PDB file of C-alpha atoms in Angstrom:
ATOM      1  CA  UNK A   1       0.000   0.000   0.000  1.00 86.00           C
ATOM      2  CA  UNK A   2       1.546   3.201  -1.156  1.00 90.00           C
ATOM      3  CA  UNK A   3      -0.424   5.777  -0.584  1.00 91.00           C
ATOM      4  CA  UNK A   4      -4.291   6.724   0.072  1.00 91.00           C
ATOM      5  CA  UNK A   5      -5.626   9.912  -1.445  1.00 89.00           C
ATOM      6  CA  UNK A   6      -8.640  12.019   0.129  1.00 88.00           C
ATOM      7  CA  UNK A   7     -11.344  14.260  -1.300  1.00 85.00           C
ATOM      8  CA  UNK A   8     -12.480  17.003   1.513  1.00 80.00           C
ATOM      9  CA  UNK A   9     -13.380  19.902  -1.042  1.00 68.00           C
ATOM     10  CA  UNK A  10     -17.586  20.746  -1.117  1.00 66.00           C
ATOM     11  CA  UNK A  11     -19.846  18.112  -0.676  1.00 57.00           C
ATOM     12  CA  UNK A  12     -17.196  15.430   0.333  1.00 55.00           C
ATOM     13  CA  UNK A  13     -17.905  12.394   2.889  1.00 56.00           C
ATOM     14  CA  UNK A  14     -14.865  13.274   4.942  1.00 50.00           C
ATOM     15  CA  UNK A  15     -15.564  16.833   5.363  1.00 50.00           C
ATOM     16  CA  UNK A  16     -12.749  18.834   7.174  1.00 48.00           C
ATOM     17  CA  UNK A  17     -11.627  16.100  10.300  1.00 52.00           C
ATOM     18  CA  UNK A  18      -9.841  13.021   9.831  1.00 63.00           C
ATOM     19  CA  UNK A  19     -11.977   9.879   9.757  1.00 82.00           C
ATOM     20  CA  UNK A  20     -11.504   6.227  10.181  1.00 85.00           C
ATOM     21  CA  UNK A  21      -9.882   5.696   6.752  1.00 86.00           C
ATOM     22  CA  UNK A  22      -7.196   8.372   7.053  1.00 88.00           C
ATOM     23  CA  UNK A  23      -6.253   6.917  11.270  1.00 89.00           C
ATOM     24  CA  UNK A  24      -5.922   3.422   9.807  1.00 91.00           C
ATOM     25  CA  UNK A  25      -3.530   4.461   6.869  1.00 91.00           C
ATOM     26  CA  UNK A  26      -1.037   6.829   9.183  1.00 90.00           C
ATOM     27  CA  UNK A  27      -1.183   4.269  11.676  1.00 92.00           C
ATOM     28  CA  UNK A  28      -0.011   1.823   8.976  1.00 92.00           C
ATOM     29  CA  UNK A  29       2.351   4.649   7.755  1.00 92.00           C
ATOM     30  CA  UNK A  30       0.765   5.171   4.794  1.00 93.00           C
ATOM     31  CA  UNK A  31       1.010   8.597   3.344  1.00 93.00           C
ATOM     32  CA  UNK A  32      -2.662  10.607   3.214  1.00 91.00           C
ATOM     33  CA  UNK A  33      -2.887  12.731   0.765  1.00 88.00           C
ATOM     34  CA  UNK A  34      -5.444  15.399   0.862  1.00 85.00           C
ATOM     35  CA  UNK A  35      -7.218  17.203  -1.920  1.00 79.00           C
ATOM     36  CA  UNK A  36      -9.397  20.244  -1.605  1.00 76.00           C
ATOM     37  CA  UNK A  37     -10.134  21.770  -5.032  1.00 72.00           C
ATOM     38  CA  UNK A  38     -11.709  19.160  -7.621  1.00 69.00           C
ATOM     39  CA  UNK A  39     -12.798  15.578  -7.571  1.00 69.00           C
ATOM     40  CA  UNK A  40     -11.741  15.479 -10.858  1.00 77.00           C
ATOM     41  CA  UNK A  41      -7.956  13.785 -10.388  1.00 80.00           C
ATOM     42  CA  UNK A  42      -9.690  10.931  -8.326  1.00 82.00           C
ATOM     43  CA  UNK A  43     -11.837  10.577 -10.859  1.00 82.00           C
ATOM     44  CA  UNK A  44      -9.120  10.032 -13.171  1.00 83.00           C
ATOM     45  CA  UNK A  45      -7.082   8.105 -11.124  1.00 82.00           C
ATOM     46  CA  UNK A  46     -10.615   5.954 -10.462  1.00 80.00           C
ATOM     47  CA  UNK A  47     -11.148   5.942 -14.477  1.00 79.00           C
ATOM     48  CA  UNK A  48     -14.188   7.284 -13.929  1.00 78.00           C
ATOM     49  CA  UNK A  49     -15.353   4.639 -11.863  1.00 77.00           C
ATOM     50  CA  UNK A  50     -17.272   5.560  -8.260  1.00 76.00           C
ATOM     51  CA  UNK A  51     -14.651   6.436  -5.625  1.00 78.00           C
ATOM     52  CA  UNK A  52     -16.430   7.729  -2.715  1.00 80.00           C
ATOM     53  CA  UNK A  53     -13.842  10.702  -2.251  1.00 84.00           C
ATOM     54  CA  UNK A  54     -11.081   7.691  -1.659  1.00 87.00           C
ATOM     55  CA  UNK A  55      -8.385   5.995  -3.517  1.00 87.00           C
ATOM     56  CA  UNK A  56      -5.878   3.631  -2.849  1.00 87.00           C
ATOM     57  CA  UNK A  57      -2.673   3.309  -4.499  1.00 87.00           C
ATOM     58  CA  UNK A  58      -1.275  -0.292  -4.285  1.00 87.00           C
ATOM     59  CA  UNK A  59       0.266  -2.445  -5.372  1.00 84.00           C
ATOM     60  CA  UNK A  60      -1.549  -5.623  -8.035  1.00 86.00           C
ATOM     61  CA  UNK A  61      -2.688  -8.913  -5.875  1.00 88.00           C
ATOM     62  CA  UNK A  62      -0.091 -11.510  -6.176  1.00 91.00           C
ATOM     63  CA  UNK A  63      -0.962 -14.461  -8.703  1.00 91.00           C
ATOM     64  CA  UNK A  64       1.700 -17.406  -9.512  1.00 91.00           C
ATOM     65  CA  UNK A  65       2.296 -17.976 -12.876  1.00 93.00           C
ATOM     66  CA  UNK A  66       2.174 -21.193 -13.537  1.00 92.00           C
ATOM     67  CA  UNK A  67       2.533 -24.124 -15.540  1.00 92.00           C
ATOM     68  CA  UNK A  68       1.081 -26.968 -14.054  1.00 92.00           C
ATOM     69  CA  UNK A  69       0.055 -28.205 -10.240  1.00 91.00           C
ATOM     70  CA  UNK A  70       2.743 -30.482  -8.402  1.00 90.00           C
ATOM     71  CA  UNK A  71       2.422 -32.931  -5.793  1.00 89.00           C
ATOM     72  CA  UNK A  72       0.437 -33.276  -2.147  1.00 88.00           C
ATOM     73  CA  UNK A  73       2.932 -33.142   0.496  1.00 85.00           C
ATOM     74  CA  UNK A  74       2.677 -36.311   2.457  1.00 78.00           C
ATOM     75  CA  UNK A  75       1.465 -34.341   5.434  1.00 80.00           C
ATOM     76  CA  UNK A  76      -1.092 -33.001   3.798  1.00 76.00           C
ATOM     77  CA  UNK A  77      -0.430 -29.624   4.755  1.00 86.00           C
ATOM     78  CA  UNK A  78       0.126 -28.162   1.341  1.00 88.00           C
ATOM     79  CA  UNK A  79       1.356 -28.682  -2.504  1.00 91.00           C
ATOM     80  CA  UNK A  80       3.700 -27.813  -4.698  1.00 92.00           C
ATOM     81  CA  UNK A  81       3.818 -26.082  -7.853  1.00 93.00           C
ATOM     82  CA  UNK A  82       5.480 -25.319 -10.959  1.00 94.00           C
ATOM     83  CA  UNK A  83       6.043 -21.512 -11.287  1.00 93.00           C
ATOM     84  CA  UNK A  84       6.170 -20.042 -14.741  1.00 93.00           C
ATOM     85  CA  UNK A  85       8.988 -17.491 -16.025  1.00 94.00           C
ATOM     86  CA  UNK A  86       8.199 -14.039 -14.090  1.00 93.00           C
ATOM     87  CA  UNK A  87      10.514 -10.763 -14.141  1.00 93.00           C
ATOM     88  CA  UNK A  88      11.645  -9.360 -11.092  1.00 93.00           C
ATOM     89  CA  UNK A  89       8.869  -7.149 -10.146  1.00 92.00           C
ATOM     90  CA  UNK A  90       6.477 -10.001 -11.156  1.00 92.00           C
ATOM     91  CA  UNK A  91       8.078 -11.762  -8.537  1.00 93.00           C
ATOM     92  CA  UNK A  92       8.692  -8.895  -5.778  1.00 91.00           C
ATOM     93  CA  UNK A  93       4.893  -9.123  -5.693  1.00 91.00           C
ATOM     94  CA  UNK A  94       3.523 -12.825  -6.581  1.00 92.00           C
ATOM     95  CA  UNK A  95       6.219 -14.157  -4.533  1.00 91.00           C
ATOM     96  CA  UNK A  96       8.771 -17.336  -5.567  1.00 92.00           C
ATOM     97  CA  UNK A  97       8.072 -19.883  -3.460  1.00 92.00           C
ATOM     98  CA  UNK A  98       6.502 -22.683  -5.779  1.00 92.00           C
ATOM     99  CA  UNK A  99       4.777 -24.375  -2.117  1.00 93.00           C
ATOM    100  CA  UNK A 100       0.586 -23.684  -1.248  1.00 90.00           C
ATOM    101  CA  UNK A 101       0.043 -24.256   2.055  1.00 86.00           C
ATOM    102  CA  UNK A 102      -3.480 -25.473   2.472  1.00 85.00           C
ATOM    103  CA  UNK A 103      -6.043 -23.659   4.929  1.00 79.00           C
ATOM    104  CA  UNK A 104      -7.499 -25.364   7.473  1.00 75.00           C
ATOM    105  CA  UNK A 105     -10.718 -26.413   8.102  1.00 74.00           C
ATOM    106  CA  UNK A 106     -12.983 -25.562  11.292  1.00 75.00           C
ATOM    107  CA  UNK A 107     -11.839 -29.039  13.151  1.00 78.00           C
ATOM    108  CA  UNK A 108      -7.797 -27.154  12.634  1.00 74.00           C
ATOM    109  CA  UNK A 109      -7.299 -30.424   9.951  1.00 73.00           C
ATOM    110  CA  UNK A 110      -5.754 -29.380   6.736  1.00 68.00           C
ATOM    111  CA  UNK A 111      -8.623 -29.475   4.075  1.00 75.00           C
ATOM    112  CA  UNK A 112      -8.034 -31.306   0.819  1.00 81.00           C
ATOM    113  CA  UNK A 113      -7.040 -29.025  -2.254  1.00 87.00           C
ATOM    114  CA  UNK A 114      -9.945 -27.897  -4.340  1.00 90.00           C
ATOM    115  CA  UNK A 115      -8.924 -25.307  -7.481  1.00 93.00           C
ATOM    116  CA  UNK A 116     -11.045 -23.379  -9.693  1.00 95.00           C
ATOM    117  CA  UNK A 117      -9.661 -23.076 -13.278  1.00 95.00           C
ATOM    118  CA  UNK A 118     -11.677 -20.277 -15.148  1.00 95.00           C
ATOM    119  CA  UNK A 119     -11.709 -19.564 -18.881  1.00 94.00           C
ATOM    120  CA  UNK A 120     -13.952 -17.575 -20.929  1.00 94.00           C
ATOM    121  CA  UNK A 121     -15.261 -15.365 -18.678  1.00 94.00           C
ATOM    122  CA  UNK A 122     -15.445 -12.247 -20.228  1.00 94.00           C
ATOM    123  CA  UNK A 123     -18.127 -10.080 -17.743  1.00 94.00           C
ATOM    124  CA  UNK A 124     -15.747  -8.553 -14.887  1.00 93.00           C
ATOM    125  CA  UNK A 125     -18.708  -8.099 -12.623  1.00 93.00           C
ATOM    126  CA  UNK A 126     -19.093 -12.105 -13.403  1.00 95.00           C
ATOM    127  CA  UNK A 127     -15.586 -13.099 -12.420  1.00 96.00           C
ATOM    128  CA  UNK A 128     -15.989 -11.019  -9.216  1.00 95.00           C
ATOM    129  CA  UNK A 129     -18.737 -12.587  -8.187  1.00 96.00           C
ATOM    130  CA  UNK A 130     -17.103 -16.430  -9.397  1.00 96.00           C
ATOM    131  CA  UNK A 131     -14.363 -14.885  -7.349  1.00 96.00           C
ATOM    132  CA  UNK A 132     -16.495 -14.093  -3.981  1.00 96.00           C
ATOM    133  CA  UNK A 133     -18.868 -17.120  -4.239  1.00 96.00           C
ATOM    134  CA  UNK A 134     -15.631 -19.727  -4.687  1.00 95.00           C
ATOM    135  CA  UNK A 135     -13.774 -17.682  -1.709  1.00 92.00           C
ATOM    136  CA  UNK A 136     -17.103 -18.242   0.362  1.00 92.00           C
ATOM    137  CA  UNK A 137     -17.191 -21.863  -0.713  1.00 90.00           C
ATOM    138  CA  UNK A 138     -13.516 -22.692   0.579  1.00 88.00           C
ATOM    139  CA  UNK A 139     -11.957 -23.089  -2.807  1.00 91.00           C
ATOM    140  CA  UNK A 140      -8.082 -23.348  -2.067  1.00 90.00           C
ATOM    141  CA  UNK A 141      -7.266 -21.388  -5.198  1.00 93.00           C
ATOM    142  CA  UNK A 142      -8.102 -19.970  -8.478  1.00 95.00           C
ATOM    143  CA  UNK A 143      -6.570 -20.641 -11.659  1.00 94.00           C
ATOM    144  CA  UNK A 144      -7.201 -17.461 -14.670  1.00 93.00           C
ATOM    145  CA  UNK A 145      -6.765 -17.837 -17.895  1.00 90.00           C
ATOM    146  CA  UNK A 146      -4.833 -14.907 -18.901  1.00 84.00           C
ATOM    147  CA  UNK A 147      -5.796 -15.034 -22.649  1.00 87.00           C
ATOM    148  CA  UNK A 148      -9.379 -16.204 -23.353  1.00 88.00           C
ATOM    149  CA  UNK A 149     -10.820 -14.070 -20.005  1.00 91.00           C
ATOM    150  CA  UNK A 150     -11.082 -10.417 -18.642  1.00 91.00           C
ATOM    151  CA  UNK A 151      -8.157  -9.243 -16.553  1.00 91.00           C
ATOM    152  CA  UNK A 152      -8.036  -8.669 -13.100  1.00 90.00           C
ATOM    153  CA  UNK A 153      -9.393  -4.474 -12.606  1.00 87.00           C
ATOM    154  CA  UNK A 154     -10.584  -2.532 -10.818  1.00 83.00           C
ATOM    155  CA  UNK A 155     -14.067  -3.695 -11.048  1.00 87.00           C
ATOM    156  CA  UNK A 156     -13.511  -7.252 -10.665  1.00 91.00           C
ATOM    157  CA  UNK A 157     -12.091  -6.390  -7.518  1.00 89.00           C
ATOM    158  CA  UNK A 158     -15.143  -4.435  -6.345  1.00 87.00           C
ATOM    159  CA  UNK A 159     -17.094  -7.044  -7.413  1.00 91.00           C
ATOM    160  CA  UNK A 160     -15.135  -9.619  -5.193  1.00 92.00           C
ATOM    161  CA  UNK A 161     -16.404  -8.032  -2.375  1.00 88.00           C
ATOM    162  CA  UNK A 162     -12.741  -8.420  -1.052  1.00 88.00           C
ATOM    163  CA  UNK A 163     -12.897 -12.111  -1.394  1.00 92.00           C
ATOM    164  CA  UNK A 164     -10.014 -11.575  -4.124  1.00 92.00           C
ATOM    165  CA  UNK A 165      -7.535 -10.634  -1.594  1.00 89.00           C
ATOM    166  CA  UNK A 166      -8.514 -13.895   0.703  1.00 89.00           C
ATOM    167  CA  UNK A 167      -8.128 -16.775  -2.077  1.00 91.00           C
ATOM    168  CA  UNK A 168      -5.017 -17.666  -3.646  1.00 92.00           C
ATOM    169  CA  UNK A 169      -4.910 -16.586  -7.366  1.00 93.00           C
ATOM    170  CA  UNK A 170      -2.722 -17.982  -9.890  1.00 93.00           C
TER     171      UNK A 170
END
């Protein structure tokens, strides 16, 4: 998370004190950064989308590229995977270890791996509702296809409900 940006111009939600949002990023030290005179960069920086007088800047959710799924571990506690060819700030934010570690379930057992592969869905308001309903479900991960399906945005995001940022994604 790099840095949150307010609205508190006319007719803003925030008005002129500091609310929840703006406590919870500077006691995360992230920077706030207030603007008084026009909506009109978060609305560019929202691409027009609904912002509520708030953006975030961060950072994309990790996803593993990969080429195929690996083996159980004996232990059941996780698997292994095959990790695709990623450059070096593909990997400073998906990460480089090729091992899943499996959540557990409500007895503290590891569950047994269950992945979603998607393809062909086009709707992002579809995939982030896939996305919410598989997290809800207990799906271990989820498996894009990166050519035949819409990327992860904005509104896929929204439309997870943040369910995106509690599932593994690869």
């Amino acid at each position: 998370l790099y840095k949150l940006y307010v609205y508190k111009g006319e007719n803003s939600e925030s008005g002129d004190g500091q609310d929840a949002l703006e406590r919870l990023a500077k006691k995360n030290n992230i920077p706030v950064v207030c603007h008084t005179d026009s909506p009109c960069l978060l609305d560019k920086m929202s691409g027009g989308r609904p912002h509520n007088g708030y953006i975030l800047e961060a950072s994309p959710l990790p996803r593993l590229p990969l080429t195929s799924l690996g083996s159980l571990t004996t232990d059941g506690i996780g698997f292994t995977v095959n990790l695709d060819y990623q450059s070096r700030e593909e990997a400073a934010i998906n990460g480089t270890s090729p091992f899943i570690t499996l959540p557990k379930s409500h007895n503290g057992q590891p569950r047994n791996p269950l992945i979603l592969f998607l393809d062909s869905i086009l709707d992002p308001g579809n995939l982030g509702g896939i996305i919410r309903t598989a997290s809800f479900l207990g799906i271990t991960a989820i498996a894009l296809s990166t050519r035949n399906s819409t990327p992860l945005s904005p509104v896929v995001l929204k439309a997870s409900a943040g369910a995106s940022e509690n599932v593994t994604l690869f």
